[in-house]
Short mmCIF file of C-alpha atoms in Angstrom, two decimals:
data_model
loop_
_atom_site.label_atom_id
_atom_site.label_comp_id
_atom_site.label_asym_id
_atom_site.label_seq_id
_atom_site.Cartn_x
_atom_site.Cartn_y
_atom_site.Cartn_z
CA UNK A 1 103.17 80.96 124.63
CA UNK A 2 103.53 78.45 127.46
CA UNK A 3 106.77 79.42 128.20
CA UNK A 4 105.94 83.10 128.33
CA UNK A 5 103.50 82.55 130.82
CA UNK A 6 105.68 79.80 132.78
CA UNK A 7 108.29 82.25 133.32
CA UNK A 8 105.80 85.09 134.29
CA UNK A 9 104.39 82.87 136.78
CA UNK A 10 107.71 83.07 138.49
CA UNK A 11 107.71 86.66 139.07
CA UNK A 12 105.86 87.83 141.83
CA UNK A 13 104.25 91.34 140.79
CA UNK A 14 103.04 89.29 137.27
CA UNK A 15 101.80 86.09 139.17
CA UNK A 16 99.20 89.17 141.13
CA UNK A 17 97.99 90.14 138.16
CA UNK A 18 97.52 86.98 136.34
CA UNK A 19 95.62 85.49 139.45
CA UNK A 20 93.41 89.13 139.52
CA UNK A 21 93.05 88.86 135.98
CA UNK A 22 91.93 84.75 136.43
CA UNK A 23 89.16 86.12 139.71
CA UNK A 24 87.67 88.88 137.69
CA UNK A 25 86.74 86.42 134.61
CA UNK A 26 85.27 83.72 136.93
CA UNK A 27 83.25 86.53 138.40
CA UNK A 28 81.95 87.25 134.97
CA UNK A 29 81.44 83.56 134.05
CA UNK A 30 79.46 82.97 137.54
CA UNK A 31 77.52 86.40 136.73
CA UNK A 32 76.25 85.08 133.28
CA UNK A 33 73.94 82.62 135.29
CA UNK A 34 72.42 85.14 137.26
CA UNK A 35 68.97 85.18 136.45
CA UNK A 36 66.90 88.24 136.13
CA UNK A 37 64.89 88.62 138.83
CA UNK A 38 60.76 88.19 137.03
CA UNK A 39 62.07 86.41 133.87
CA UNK A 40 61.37 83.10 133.07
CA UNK A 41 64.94 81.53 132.07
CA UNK A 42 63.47 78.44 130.03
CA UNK A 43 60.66 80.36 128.36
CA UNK A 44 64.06 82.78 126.72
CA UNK A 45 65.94 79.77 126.08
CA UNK A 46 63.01 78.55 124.53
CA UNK A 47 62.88 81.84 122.50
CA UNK A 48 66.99 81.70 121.50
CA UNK A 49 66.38 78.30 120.83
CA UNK A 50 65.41 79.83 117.33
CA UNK A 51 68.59 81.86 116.98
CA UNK A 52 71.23 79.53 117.08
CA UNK A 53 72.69 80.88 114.36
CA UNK A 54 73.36 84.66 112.78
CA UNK A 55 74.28 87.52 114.33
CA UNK A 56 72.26 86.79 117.38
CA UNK A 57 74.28 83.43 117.68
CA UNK A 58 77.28 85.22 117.93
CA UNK A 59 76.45 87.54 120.22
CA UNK A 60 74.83 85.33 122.97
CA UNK A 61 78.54 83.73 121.96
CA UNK A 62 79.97 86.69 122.64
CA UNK A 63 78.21 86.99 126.21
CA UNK A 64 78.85 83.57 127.52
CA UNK A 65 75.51 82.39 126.86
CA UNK A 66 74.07 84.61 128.93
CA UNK A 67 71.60 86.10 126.97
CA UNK A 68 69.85 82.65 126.18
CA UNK A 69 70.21 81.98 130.26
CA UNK A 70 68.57 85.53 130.22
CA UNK A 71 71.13 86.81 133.05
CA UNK A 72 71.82 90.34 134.28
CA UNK A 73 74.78 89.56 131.62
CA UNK A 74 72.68 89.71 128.56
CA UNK A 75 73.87 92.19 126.78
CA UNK A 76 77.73 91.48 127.53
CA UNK A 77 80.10 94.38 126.41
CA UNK A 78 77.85 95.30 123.24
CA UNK A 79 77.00 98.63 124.49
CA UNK A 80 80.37 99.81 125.75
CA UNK A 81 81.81 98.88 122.14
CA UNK A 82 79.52 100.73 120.37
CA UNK A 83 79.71 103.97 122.77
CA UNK A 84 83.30 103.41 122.21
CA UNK A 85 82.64 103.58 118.43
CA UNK A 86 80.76 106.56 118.32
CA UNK A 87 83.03 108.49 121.02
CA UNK A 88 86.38 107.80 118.59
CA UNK A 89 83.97 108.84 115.47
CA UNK A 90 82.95 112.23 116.85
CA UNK A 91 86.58 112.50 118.39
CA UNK A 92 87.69 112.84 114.77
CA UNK A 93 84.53 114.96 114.00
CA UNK A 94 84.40 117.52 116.77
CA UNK A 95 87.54 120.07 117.35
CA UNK A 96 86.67 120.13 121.02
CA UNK A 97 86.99 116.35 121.01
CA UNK A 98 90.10 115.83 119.49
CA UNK A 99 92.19 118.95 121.43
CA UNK A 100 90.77 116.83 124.69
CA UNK A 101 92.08 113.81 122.63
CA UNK A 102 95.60 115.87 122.74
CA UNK A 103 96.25 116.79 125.99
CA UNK A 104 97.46 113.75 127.82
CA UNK A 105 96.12 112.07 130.65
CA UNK A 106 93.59 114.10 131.59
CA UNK A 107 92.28 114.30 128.29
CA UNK A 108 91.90 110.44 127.94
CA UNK A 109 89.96 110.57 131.67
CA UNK A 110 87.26 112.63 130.24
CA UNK A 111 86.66 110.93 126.92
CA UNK A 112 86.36 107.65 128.75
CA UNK A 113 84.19 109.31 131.06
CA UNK A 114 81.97 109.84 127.90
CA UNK A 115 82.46 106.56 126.78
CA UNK A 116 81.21 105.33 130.15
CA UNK A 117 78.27 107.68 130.11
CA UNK A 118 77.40 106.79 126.67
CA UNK A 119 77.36 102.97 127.48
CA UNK A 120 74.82 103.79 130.31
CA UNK A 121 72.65 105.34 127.87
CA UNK A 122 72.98 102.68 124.94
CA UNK A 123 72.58 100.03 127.74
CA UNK A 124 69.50 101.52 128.81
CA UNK A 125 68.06 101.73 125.26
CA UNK A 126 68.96 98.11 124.56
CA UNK A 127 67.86 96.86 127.76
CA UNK A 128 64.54 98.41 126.67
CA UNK A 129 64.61 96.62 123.66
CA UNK A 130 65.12 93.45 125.37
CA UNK A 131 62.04 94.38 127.49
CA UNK A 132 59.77 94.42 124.42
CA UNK A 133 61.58 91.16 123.10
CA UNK A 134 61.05 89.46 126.17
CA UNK A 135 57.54 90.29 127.57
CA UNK A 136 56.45 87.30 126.55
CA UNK A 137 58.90 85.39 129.22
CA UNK A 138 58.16 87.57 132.44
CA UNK A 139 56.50 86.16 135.35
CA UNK A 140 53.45 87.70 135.70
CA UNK A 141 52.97 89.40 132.27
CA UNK A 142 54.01 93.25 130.99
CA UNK A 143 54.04 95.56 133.57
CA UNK A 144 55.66 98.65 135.11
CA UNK A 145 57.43 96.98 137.69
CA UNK A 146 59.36 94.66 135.33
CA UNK A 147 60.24 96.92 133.00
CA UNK A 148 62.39 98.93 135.70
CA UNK A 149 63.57 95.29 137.36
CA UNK A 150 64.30 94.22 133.74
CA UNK A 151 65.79 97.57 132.20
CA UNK A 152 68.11 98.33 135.49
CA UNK A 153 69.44 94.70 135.87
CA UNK A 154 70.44 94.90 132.61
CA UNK A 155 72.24 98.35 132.35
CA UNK A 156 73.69 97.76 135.74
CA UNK A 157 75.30 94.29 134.61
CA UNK A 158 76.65 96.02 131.25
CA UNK A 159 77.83 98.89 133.47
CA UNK A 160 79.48 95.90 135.82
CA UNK A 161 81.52 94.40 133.23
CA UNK A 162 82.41 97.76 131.88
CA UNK A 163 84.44 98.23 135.10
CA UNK A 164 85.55 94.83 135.32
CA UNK A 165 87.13 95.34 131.97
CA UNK A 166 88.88 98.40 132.62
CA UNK A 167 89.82 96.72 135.97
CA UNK A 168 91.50 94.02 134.20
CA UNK A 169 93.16 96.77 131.95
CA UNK A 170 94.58 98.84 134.66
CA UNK A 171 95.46 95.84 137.21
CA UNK A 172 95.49 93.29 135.09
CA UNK A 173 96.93 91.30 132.36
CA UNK A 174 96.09 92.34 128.80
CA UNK A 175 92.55 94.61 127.29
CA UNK A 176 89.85 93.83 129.69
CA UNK A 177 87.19 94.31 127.29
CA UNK A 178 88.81 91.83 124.46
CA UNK A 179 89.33 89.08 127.80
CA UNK A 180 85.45 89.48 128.07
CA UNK A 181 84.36 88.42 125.00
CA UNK A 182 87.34 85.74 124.73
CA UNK A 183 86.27 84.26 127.71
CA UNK A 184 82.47 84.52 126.55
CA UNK A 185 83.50 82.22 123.06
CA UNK A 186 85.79 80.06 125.37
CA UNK A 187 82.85 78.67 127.55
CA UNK A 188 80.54 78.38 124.44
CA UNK A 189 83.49 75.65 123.13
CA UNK A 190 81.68 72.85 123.92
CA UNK A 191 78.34 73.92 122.81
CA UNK A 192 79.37 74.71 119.00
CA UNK A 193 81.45 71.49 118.91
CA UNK A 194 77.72 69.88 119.94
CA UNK A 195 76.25 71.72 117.53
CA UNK A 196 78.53 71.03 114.98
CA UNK A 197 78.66 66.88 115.81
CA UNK A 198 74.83 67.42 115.46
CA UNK A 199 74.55 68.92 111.96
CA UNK A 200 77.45 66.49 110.52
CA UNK A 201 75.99 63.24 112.17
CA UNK A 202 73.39 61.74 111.02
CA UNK A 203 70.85 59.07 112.93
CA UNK A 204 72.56 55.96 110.97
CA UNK A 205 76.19 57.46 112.28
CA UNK A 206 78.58 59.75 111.34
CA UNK A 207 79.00 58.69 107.19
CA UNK A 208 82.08 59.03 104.90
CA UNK A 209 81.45 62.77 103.99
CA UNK A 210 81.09 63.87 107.52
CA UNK A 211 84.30 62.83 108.47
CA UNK A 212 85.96 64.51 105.53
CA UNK A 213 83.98 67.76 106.23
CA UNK A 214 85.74 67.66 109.86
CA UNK A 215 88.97 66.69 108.68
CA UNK A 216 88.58 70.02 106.31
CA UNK A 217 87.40 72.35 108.97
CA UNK A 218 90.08 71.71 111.20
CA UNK A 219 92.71 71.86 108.54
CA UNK A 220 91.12 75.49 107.67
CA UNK A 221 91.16 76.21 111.49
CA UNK A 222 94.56 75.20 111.37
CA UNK A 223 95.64 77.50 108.71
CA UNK A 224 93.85 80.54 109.69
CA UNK A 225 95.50 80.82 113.09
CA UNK A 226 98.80 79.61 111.20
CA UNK A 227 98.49 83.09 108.99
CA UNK A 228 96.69 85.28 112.32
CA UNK A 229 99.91 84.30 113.54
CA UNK A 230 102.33 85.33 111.11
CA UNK A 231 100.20 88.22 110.38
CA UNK A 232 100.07 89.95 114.25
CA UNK A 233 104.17 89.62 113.88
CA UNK A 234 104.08 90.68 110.20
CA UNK A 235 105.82 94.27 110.46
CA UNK A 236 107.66 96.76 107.37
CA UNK A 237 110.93 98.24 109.41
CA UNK A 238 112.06 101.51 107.83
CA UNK A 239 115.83 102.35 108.09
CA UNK A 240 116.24 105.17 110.15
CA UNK A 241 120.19 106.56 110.44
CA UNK A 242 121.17 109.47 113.10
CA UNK A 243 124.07 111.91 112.22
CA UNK A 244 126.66 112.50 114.63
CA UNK A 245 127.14 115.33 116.78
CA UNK A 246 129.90 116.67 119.14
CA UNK A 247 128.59 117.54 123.05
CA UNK A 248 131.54 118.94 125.08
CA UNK A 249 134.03 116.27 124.49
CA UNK A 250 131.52 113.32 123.88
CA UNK A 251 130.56 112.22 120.51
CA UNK A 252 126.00 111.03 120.19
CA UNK A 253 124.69 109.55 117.20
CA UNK A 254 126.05 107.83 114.50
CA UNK A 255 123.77 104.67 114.55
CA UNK A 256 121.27 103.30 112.39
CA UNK A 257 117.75 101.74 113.54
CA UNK A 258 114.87 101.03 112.20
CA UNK A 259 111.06 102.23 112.72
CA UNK A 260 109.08 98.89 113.09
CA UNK A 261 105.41 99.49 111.82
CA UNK A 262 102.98 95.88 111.78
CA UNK A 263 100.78 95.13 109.44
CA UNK A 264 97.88 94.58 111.59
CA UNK A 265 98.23 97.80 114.65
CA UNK A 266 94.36 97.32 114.82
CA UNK A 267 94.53 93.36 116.14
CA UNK A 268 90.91 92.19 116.33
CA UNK A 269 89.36 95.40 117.10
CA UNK A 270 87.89 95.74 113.50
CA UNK A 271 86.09 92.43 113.28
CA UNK A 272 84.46 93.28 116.73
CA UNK A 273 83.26 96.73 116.15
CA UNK A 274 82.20 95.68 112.03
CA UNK A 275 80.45 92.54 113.73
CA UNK A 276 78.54 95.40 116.60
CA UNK A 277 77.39 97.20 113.32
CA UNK A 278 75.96 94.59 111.05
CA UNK A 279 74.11 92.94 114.16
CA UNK A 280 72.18 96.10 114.68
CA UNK A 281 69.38 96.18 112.35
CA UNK A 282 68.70 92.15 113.06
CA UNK A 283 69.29 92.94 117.01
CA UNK A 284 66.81 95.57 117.13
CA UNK A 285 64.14 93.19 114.99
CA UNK A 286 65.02 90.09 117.05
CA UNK A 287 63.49 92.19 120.25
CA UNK A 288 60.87 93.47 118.73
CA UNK A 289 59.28 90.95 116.21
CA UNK A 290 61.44 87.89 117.36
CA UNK A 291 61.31 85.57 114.00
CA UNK A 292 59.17 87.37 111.73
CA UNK A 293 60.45 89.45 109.40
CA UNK A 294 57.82 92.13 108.42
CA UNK A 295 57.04 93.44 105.15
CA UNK A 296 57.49 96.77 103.98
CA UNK A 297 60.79 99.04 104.16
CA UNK A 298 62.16 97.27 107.49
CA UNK A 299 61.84 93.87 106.15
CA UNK A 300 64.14 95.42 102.96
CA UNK A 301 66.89 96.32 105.67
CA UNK A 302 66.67 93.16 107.41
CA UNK A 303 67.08 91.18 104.05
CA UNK A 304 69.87 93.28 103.32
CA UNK A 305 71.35 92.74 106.68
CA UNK A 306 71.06 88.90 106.71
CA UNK A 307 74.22 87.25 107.07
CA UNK A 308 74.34 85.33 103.81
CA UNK A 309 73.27 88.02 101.11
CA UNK A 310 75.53 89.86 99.11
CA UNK A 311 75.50 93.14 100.59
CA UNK A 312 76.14 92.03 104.04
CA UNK A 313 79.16 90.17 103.13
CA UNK A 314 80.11 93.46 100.87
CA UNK A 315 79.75 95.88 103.83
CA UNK A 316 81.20 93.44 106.52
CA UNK A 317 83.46 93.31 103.99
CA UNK A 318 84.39 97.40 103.69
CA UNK A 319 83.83 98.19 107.26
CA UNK A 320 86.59 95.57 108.82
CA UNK A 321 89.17 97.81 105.82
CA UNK A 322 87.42 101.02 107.35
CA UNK A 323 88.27 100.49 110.92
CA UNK A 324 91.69 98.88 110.32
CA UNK A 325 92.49 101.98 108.23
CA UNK A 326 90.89 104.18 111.35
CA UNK A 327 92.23 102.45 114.53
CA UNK A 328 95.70 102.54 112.70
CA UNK A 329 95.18 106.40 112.20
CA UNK A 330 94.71 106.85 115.83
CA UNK A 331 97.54 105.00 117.18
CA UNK A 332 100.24 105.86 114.80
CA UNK A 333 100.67 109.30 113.55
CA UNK A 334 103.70 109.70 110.73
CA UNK A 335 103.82 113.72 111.36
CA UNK A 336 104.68 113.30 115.06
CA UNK A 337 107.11 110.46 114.48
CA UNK A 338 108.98 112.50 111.69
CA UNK A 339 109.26 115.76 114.13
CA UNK A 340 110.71 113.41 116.50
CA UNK A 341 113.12 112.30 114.34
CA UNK A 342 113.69 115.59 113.14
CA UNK A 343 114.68 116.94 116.32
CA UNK A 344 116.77 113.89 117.33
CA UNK A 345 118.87 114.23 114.11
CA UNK A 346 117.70 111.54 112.51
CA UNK A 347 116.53 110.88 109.01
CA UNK A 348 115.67 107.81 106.38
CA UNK A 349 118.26 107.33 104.07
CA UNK A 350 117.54 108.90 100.58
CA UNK A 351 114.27 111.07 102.44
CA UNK A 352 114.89 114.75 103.62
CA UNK A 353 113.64 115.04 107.28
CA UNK A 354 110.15 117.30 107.64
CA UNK A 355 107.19 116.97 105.28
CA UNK A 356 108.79 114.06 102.68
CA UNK A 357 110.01 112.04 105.53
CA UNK A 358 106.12 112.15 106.81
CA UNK A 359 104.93 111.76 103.77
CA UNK A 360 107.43 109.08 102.87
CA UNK A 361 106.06 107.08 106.47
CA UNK A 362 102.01 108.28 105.13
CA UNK A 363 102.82 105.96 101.73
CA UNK A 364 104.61 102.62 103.84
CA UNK A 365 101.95 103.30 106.56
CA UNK A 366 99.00 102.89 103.88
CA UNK A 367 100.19 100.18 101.76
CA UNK A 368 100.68 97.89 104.69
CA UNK A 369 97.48 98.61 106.12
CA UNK A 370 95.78 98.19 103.08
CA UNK A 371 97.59 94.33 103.30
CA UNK A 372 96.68 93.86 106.70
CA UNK A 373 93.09 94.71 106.43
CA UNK A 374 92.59 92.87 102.96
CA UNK A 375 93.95 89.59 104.93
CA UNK A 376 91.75 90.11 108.02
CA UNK A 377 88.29 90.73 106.43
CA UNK A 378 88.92 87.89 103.75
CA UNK A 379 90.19 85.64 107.30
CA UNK A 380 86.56 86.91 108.25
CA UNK A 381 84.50 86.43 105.46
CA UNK A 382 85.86 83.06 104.49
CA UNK A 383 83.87 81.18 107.06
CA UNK A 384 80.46 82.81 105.86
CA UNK A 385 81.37 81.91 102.68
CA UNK A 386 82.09 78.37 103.71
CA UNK A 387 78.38 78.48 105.88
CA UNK A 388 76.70 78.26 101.74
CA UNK A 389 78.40 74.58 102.03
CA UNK A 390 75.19 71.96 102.59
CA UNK A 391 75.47 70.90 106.41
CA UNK A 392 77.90 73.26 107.32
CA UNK A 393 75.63 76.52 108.76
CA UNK A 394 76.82 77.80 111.92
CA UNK A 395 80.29 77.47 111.07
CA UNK A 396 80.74 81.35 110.55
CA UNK A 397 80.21 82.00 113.99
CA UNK A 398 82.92 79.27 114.60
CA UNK A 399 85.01 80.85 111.94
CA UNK A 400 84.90 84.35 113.56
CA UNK A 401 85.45 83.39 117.28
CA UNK A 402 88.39 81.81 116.41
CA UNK A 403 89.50 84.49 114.83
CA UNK A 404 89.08 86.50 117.56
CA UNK A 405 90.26 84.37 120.42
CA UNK A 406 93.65 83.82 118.21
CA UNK A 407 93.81 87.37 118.05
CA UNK A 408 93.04 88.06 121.81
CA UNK A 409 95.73 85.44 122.90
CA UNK A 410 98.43 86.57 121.36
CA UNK A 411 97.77 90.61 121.96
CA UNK A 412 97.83 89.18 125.82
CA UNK A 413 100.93 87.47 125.36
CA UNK A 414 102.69 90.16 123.65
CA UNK A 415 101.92 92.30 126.75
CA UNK A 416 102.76 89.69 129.33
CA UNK A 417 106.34 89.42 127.82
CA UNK A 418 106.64 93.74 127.64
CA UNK A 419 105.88 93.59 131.04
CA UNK A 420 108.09 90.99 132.44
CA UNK A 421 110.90 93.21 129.73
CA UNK A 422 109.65 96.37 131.91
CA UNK A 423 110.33 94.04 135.59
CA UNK A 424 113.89 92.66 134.37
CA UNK A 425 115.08 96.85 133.37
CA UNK A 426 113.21 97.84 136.49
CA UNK A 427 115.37 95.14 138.71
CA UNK A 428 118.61 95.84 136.66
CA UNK A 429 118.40 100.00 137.38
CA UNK A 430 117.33 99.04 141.37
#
């Protein structure tokens, strides 16, 4: 990995977008301690103090700490992921939707022009939300006036880093939107190891068990990115053979390739939009009622949606398979790839081109999915799991962020080195 971005370094057009990449993240790090104009930043640190751990944990992880700082940053990339969500669910839901899915470039234009319209409106709702959660924190009480400061500040940041992502997709180095949150869990490093020291160590010093509990946890951290590792370069080849045919007095075809499918085409996207799900219901309460839990129906949900009962780890569980199994649907399609072949003259051995060789590519296609989404919700749910150990809570948040910063880095490197491939063609043709 150092290598790979040593030897980008030394390429001019690549050095540009690693140092645009680099100014775009500072600019979000410095805008997570922008405060809100009317808010009272210690009175919500005060209030987060209680939230340390959960869902709401991980997403002021997720934002940098800038929703404890309460900063125009507050709500990070939340909304954008889940307008994302719902756009991709109703593209597979609504004809219209899916023929603008079809038809290109243009088509992609105006369903992220949705998805951008749809994170205005989410932002807006949740920024309201935050209102009601916050009231207690603005200078000057509940008013009018603070609601629109509040409510626009925090839209327009959300809206912010939705460009700055897309900026750092188009210009940049890598997903914009995945470099967001990495760099959010990156600058809360220091704080979980502090809050990990602090639950482990006691007032006489750290004792005998302590030490054996860290010695475990980075052994585990250790082997998780080990098998993220081996898992992002896991892939099933399928033998692919072209016939030959004659062209005027030239001879094509004849050789034999292979189609490379990986086990894991999602990455990290399923952990992030099954985490944006499951934090919902305890989002939406932690605004509202802060602490409490009320009785009645909503208190049921929110029980169910705690992080350490049963059905939360069961649906956590099912929706990280779900999206792996949907993402992959969207980015790999076996009928397309068989026509292809088809038309190229080229077939798998022992499959008859058409329907069975699609069909054929349907079967491999599932079974390694099925693998690669088994492996990355029990990576996932391991860590929650491990939070039921005495003196170990918190360490699912730790668990997941390092599953997705593994994840992030090596998605970025694997596009840093197809784009310094794309400069060495481009200055072999010239």
């Amino acid at each position: 990995m150092l290598q790979t971005l040593k030897n980008a370094w030394k390429i001019a057009d690549l050095r540009k977008k690693m140092l645009y990449t680099l100014l775009l993240l500072v600019v979000f790090r410095l805008g997570s301690y922008i405060p809100v104009p009317g808010l009272n930043p210690e009175a919500v640190k005060e209030m987060m103090g209680g939230f340390s751990e959960g869902m709401q944990g991980l997403l002021n992880n997720f934002s940098g700490g800038a929703l404890e700082r309460g900063s125009i940053f507050a709500m990070s990339i939340s909304p954008y992921i889940n307008a994302s969500i719902i756009i991709q669910l109703l593209t597979v839901a609504i004809p219209a939707l899916e023929r603008l899915s079809k038809e290109g470039e243009e088509g992609r234009k105006k369903l992220s022009s949705y998805t951008r319209y749809g994170t205005v409106i989410l932002g807006f709702l949740q920024a309201t939300g935050l209102y009601f959660g916050l009231r207690n924190s603005l200078v000057g009480g509940p008013s009018f006036m603070n609601y629109v400061v509040l409510t626009l500040s925090f839209t327009a940041g959300t809206a912010f880093l939705m460009w700055l992502g897309e900026e750092i997709t188009e210009k940049g180095i890598g997903n914009g939107i995945s470099l967001l949150i990495f760099t959010g869990i990156v600058s809360r490093g220091p704080a979980m190891i502090q809050s990990l020291r602090a639950s482990l160590v006691t007032a006489e010093g750290m004792n005998i068990q302590g030490l054996v509990t860290i010695v475990a946890l980075v052994a585990v951290a250790v082997l998780a990115i080990a098998f993220v590792v081996f898992m992002n370069d896991a892939e099933r080849r399928i033998p692919v053979q072209y016939a030959k045919r004659v062209v005027g007095r030239k001879m094509y075809g004849g050789q034999s390739t292979h189609i490379p499918m990986k086990v894991s085409m999602a990455g990290v996207l399923p952990i992030i939009f099954a985490i944006s799900i499951m934090s919902f219901p305890q989002t939406i309460n932690m605004f509202i009622n802060g602490e409490t839990i009320p009785d009645g129906f909503w208190g049921i949900i929110l029980r169910l949606f705690d992080q350490r009962h049963p059905f939360y780890i069961v649906v956590y569980f099912l929706l990280i398979v779900f999206f792996s199994y949907f993402y992959t649907a969207i980015q790999f399609n076996p009928i397309e790839v068989a026509n292809n072949m088809k038309k190229n003259g080229g077939f798998v051995p022992g499959i008859r081109p058409g329907k069975p060789t699609s069909d054929f590519i349907s079967r491999v296609l599932s079974k390694i999915t099925l693998f690669g989404a088994l492996f990355l919700a029990i990576i996932a749910i391991f860590p929650i799991a491990l939070a039921f150990v005495p003196n170990l809570s918190g360490i699912s948040i730790g668990g997941t962020s390092l599953l997705i910063m593994v994840g992030v880095a090596l998605e970025t490197v694997k596009q840093l080195e197809s784009q310094m491939m794309m400069h060495h063609y481009k200055g072999f043709l010239e």
